[in-house]
Amino acid sequence: MKTGMINTKISNKEVVAIISSIGLIAWIVSDFFGGIFIWMLSYGLIIIPILLLYSFSIFDTIFELIRKGNQTSKIKLIAHGTILFSILTINLCHSEIFKSESIMTAVLKHDLYYYRLIFRKDNTVENQINGFMGYSETIYGKYKIENDLIIFNPKPYDNDFIPDTLLIDKKQNVIFMERDKNGDFKTEKEWLNHFKIEE
């Protein structure tokens, strides 16, 4: 006689909720690795079906919640709740709530890229890069200021585009980053040789 047995069989709709939620979380996390839009362009054949499956699953779960109330599948509720939690967590990571106060922001506009350096009170610096076709990335580093020099260690960039030492020119309200053959900073504003200080 089989009594009190728990039905552990997972329905097809629950499987869809789990798989689509995991896929959607992976796509959301890609925001830290170049931005979700550029990943959509690169892997659309994978991401679009996941979005369609997730859309079907979320509407199915909402209708089930309306019809059944407390009898709604816990697996589906947990899967979709995890998505909401992931979105909230990523928004908190991008917000200023847990970051040190910004003391100076400077920008450089390129034809294809837009760089924003954010200098914070705790001597951390963020290089927020936005580029072609929705590309976005934030690189973190540390800095110190000696007289009018900003010295990075480590640099908020993974190549030599931004050097490890910059010059603050308060009169022109810019930060210069190029030197001449004698090692002196070029203090005449030219294309791509300076950041404009915003605040």
mmCIF file of C-alpha atoms in Angstrom:
data_model
loop_
_atom_site.group_PDB
_atom_site.id
_atom_site.type_symbol
_atom_site.label_atom_id
_atom_site.label_comp_id
_atom_site.label_asym_id
_atom_site.label_seq_id
_atom_site.Cartn_x
_atom_site.Cartn_y
_atom_site.Cartn_z
ATOM 1 C CA MET A 1 0.000 0.000 0.000
ATOM 2 C CA LYS A 2 1.554 3.296 -1.128
ATOM 3 C CA THR A 3 0.449 6.178 1.033
ATOM 4 C CA GLY A 4 2.017 9.541 1.830
ATOM 5 C CA MET A 5 4.370 9.392 -1.144
ATOM 6 C CA ILE A 6 5.469 12.747 -2.560
ATOM 7 C CA ASN A 7 5.203 13.259 -6.296
ATOM 8 C CA THR A 8 8.715 14.340 -7.325
ATOM 9 C CA LYS A 9 8.083 14.252 -11.061
ATOM 10 C CA ILE A 10 8.912 17.572 -12.745
ATOM 11 C CA SER A 11 6.501 18.677 -15.470
ATOM 12 C CA ASN A 12 7.579 19.879 -18.919
ATOM 13 C CA LYS A 13 6.523 23.425 -18.027
ATOM 14 C CA GLU A 14 8.718 23.357 -14.929
ATOM 15 C CA VAL A 15 11.654 22.146 -17.033
ATOM 16 C CA VAL A 16 11.053 25.066 -19.436
ATOM 17 C CA ALA A 17 10.965 27.494 -16.475
ATOM 18 C CA ILE A 18 14.268 26.158 -15.105
ATOM 19 C CA ILE A 19 16.139 26.064 -18.430
ATOM 20 C CA SER A 20 14.881 29.458 -19.652
ATOM 21 C CA SER A 21 15.636 31.081 -16.282
ATOM 22 C CA ILE A 22 19.202 29.725 -16.213
ATOM 23 C CA GLY A 23 19.735 30.907 -19.796
ATOM 24 C CA LEU A 24 18.306 34.337 -19.021
ATOM 25 C CA ILE A 25 20.506 34.712 -15.926
ATOM 26 C CA ALA A 26 23.577 33.851 -18.023
ATOM 27 C CA TRP A 27 22.573 36.527 -20.545
ATOM 28 C CA ILE A 28 21.966 39.117 -17.797
ATOM 29 C CA VAL A 29 25.375 38.384 -16.244
ATOM 30 C CA SER A 30 26.977 39.031 -19.654
ATOM 31 C CA ASP A 31 26.341 42.721 -18.908
ATOM 32 C CA PHE A 32 29.644 42.586 -16.990
ATOM 33 C CA PHE A 33 31.452 41.189 -20.051
ATOM 34 C CA GLY A 34 30.725 43.632 -22.847
ATOM 35 C CA GLY A 35 27.030 44.315 -22.395
ATOM 36 C CA ILE A 36 23.893 42.285 -23.011
ATOM 37 C CA PHE A 37 23.126 43.953 -26.344
ATOM 38 C CA ILE A 38 26.399 42.934 -27.979
ATOM 39 C CA TRP A 39 25.926 39.368 -26.710
ATOM 40 C CA MET A 40 22.453 39.408 -28.258
ATOM 41 C CA LEU A 41 24.021 40.341 -31.600
ATOM 42 C CA SER A 42 26.721 37.680 -31.283
ATOM 43 C CA TYR A 43 24.599 34.811 -29.968
ATOM 44 C CA GLY A 44 21.087 35.751 -31.066
ATOM 45 C CA LEU A 45 20.327 32.229 -32.304
ATOM 46 C CA ILE A 46 20.732 31.001 -28.727
ATOM 47 C CA ILE A 47 19.423 33.989 -26.767
ATOM 48 C CA ILE A 48 16.244 34.666 -28.764
ATOM 49 C CA PRO A 49 14.838 31.128 -28.255
ATOM 50 C CA ILE A 50 15.644 31.416 -24.535
ATOM 51 C CA LEU A 51 13.764 34.729 -24.379
ATOM 52 C CA LEU A 52 10.786 33.196 -26.166
ATOM 53 C CA LEU A 53 10.770 30.202 -23.814
ATOM 54 C CA TYR A 54 11.035 32.499 -20.816
ATOM 55 C CA SER A 55 8.189 34.700 -22.080
ATOM 56 C CA PHE A 56 5.985 31.620 -22.490
ATOM 57 C CA SER A 57 6.973 30.381 -19.026
ATOM 58 C CA ILE A 58 6.394 33.665 -17.185
ATOM 59 C CA PHE A 59 2.921 34.134 -18.730
ATOM 60 C CA ASP A 60 2.058 30.516 -17.972
ATOM 61 C CA THR A 61 3.165 31.009 -14.363
ATOM 62 C CA ILE A 62 1.129 34.215 -13.987
ATOM 63 C CA PHE A 63 -2.011 32.514 -15.319
ATOM 64 C CA GLU A 64 -1.400 29.521 -13.059
ATOM 65 C CA LEU A 65 -0.959 31.855 -10.091
ATOM 66 C CA ILE A 66 -4.289 33.530 -10.894
ATOM 67 C CA ARG A 67 -6.086 30.190 -11.305
ATOM 68 C CA LYS A 68 -4.500 28.119 -8.545
ATOM 69 C CA GLY A 69 -3.104 30.645 -6.063
ATOM 70 C CA ASN A 70 -1.109 28.778 -3.402
ATOM 71 C CA GLN A 71 -1.175 25.613 -5.498
ATOM 72 C CA THR A 72 1.093 27.193 -8.132
ATOM 73 C CA SER A 73 4.265 25.210 -8.899
ATOM 74 C CA LYS A 74 6.969 26.189 -6.399
ATOM 75 C CA ILE A 75 9.649 25.260 -8.929
ATOM 76 C CA LYS A 76 8.313 27.795 -11.430
ATOM 77 C CA LEU A 77 7.951 30.489 -8.759
ATOM 78 C CA ILE A 78 11.531 29.938 -7.545
ATOM 79 C CA ALA A 79 12.890 29.991 -11.128
ATOM 80 C CA HIS A 80 11.181 33.289 -11.951
ATOM 81 C CA GLY A 81 11.938 34.744 -8.529
ATOM 82 C CA THR A 82 15.623 34.051 -9.159
ATOM 83 C CA ILE A 83 15.442 36.201 -12.303
ATOM 84 C CA LEU A 84 14.008 39.128 -10.343
ATOM 85 C CA PHE A 85 16.694 38.680 -7.685
ATOM 86 C CA SER A 86 19.427 38.621 -10.370
ATOM 87 C CA ILE A 87 18.139 41.820 -11.988
ATOM 88 C CA LEU A 88 17.958 43.569 -8.605
ATOM 89 C CA THR A 89 21.477 42.407 -7.678
ATOM 90 C CA ILE A 90 23.008 43.619 -10.962
ATOM 91 C CA ASN A 91 21.262 46.987 -10.665
ATOM 92 C CA LEU A 92 22.665 47.340 -7.152
ATOM 93 C CA CYS A 93 26.156 46.503 -8.457
ATOM 94 C CA HIS A 94 25.857 49.249 -11.073
ATOM 95 C CA SER A 95 24.391 51.799 -8.662
ATOM 96 C CA GLU A 96 26.305 54.217 -6.440
ATOM 97 C CA ILE A 97 24.828 52.847 -3.206
ATOM 98 C CA PHE A 98 27.801 50.696 -2.167
ATOM 99 C CA LYS A 99 30.518 52.772 -3.849
ATOM 100 C CA SER A 100 32.752 55.464 -2.444
ATOM 101 C CA GLU A 101 31.760 59.044 -3.271
ATOM 102 C CA SER A 102 32.902 60.371 -6.635
ATOM 103 C CA ILE A 103 35.281 63.339 -6.421
ATOM 104 C CA MET A 104 35.980 63.873 -10.132
ATOM 105 C CA THR A 105 34.671 62.585 -13.455
ATOM 106 C CA ALA A 106 36.373 63.017 -16.809
ATOM 107 C CA VAL A 107 35.312 61.905 -20.290
ATOM 108 C CA LEU A 108 36.947 61.274 -23.629
ATOM 109 C CA LYS A 109 34.875 60.821 -26.781
ATOM 110 C CA HIS A 110 36.256 58.725 -29.617
ATOM 111 C CA ASP A 111 34.550 58.009 -32.952
ATOM 112 C CA LEU A 112 33.676 54.501 -31.790
ATOM 113 C CA TYR A 113 34.168 54.626 -28.013
ATOM 114 C CA TYR A 114 33.215 56.801 -25.067
ATOM 115 C CA TYR A 115 35.424 56.653 -21.963
ATOM 116 C CA ARG A 116 34.408 57.942 -18.545
ATOM 117 C CA LEU A 117 36.923 57.980 -15.682
ATOM 118 C CA ILE A 118 35.324 58.181 -12.243
ATOM 119 C CA PHE A 119 37.726 59.002 -9.410
ATOM 120 C CA ARG A 120 36.477 58.127 -5.919
ATOM 121 C CA LYS A 121 37.388 59.185 -2.393
ATOM 122 C CA ASP A 122 38.745 55.755 -1.491
ATOM 123 C CA ASN A 123 41.392 56.068 -4.265
ATOM 124 C CA THR A 124 39.625 53.698 -6.626
ATOM 125 C CA VAL A 125 38.924 54.640 -10.220
ATOM 126 C CA GLU A 126 36.470 53.237 -12.741
ATOM 127 C CA ASN A 127 36.913 53.404 -16.483
ATOM 128 C CA GLN A 128 33.440 53.029 -17.971
ATOM 129 C CA ILE A 129 33.767 52.188 -21.661
ATOM 130 C CA ASN A 130 30.844 52.370 -24.077
ATOM 131 C CA GLY A 131 31.438 51.525 -27.678
ATOM 132 C CA PHE A 132 30.265 50.397 -31.064
ATOM 133 C CA MET A 133 27.110 48.253 -31.306
ATOM 134 C CA GLY A 134 26.238 48.498 -27.631
ATOM 135 C CA TYR A 135 29.589 47.352 -26.242
ATOM 136 C CA SER A 136 30.072 48.319 -22.602
ATOM 137 C CA GLU A 137 32.644 47.439 -19.969
ATOM 138 C CA THR A 138 33.915 48.828 -16.678
ATOM 139 C CA ILE A 139 37.559 48.369 -15.690
ATOM 140 C CA TYR A 140 38.638 49.106 -12.124
ATOM 141 C CA GLY A 141 41.943 50.424 -10.847
ATOM 142 C CA LYS A 142 43.520 52.524 -8.129
ATOM 143 C CA TYR A 143 45.084 55.977 -8.230
ATOM 144 C CA LYS A 144 46.909 58.590 -6.206
ATOM 145 C CA ILE A 145 47.361 62.294 -6.856
ATOM 146 C CA GLU A 146 50.798 63.903 -6.475
ATOM 147 C CA ASN A 147 50.728 67.645 -7.183
ATOM 148 C CA ASP A 148 48.950 67.751 -10.576
ATOM 149 C CA LEU A 149 49.747 64.160 -11.523
ATOM 150 C CA ILE A 150 47.333 61.235 -11.389
ATOM 151 C CA ILE A 151 49.234 57.970 -10.995
ATOM 152 C CA PHE A 152 47.456 54.664 -11.610
ATOM 153 C CA ASN A 153 48.407 51.377 -9.968
ATOM 154 C CA PRO A 154 46.896 49.276 -11.393
ATOM 155 C CA LYS A 155 45.696 51.103 -14.496
ATOM 156 C CA PRO A 156 41.961 51.123 -15.235
ATOM 157 C CA TYR A 157 42.665 49.799 -18.710
ATOM 158 C CA ASP A 158 44.080 46.581 -20.145
ATOM 159 C CA ASN A 159 46.327 48.109 -22.831
ATOM 160 C CA ASP A 160 48.479 51.206 -23.370
ATOM 161 C CA PHE A 161 45.757 53.574 -24.594
ATOM 162 C CA ILE A 162 45.638 55.303 -21.195
ATOM 163 C CA PRO A 163 49.122 55.627 -19.647
ATOM 164 C CA ASP A 164 49.823 55.036 -15.958
ATOM 165 C CA THR A 165 50.333 58.775 -15.310
ATOM 166 C CA LEU A 166 48.085 61.692 -16.327
ATOM 167 C CA LEU A 167 48.343 65.457 -15.868
ATOM 168 C CA ILE A 168 45.517 67.558 -14.415
ATOM 169 C CA ASP A 169 45.269 70.986 -16.029
ATOM 170 C CA LYS A 170 42.857 72.948 -13.828
ATOM 171 C CA LYS A 171 42.979 76.078 -16.007
ATOM 172 C CA GLN A 172 41.772 74.230 -19.088
ATOM 173 C CA ASN A 173 39.639 71.854 -17.001
ATOM 174 C CA VAL A 174 41.115 68.784 -18.688
ATOM 175 C CA ILE A 175 43.358 65.810 -17.964
ATOM 176 C CA PHE A 176 46.190 65.347 -20.461
ATOM 177 C CA MET A 177 47.631 61.920 -21.195
ATOM 178 C CA GLU A 178 50.243 62.357 -23.954
ATOM 179 C CA ARG A 179 53.921 63.294 -23.600
ATOM 180 C CA ASP A 180 56.388 64.707 -26.107
ATOM 181 C CA LYS A 181 59.744 63.139 -27.018
ATOM 182 C CA ASN A 182 61.333 64.786 -23.958
ATOM 183 C CA GLY A 183 58.854 63.139 -21.611
ATOM 184 C CA ASP A 184 56.946 66.356 -20.886
ATOM 185 C CA PHE A 185 53.155 66.393 -21.067
ATOM 186 C CA LYS A 186 51.631 68.023 -24.135
ATOM 187 C CA THR A 187 49.316 70.709 -22.756
ATOM 188 C CA GLU A 188 47.737 71.830 -25.990
ATOM 189 C CA LYS A 189 44.341 70.262 -26.528
ATOM 190 C CA GLU A 190 44.259 67.934 -29.511
ATOM 191 C CA TRP A 191 41.971 65.127 -30.601
ATOM 192 C CA LEU A 192 42.223 62.095 -28.244
ATOM 193 C CA ASN A 193 45.022 63.543 -26.105
ATOM 194 C CA HIS A 194 42.903 64.607 -23.126
ATOM 195 C CA PHE A 195 39.895 63.907 -20.950
ATOM 196 C CA LYS A 196 37.427 66.710 -20.298
ATOM 197 C CA ILE A 197 36.680 67.134 -16.587
ATOM 198 C CA GLU A 198 32.936 67.135 -15.933
ATOM 199 C CA GLU A 199 32.906 67.714 -12.178
#
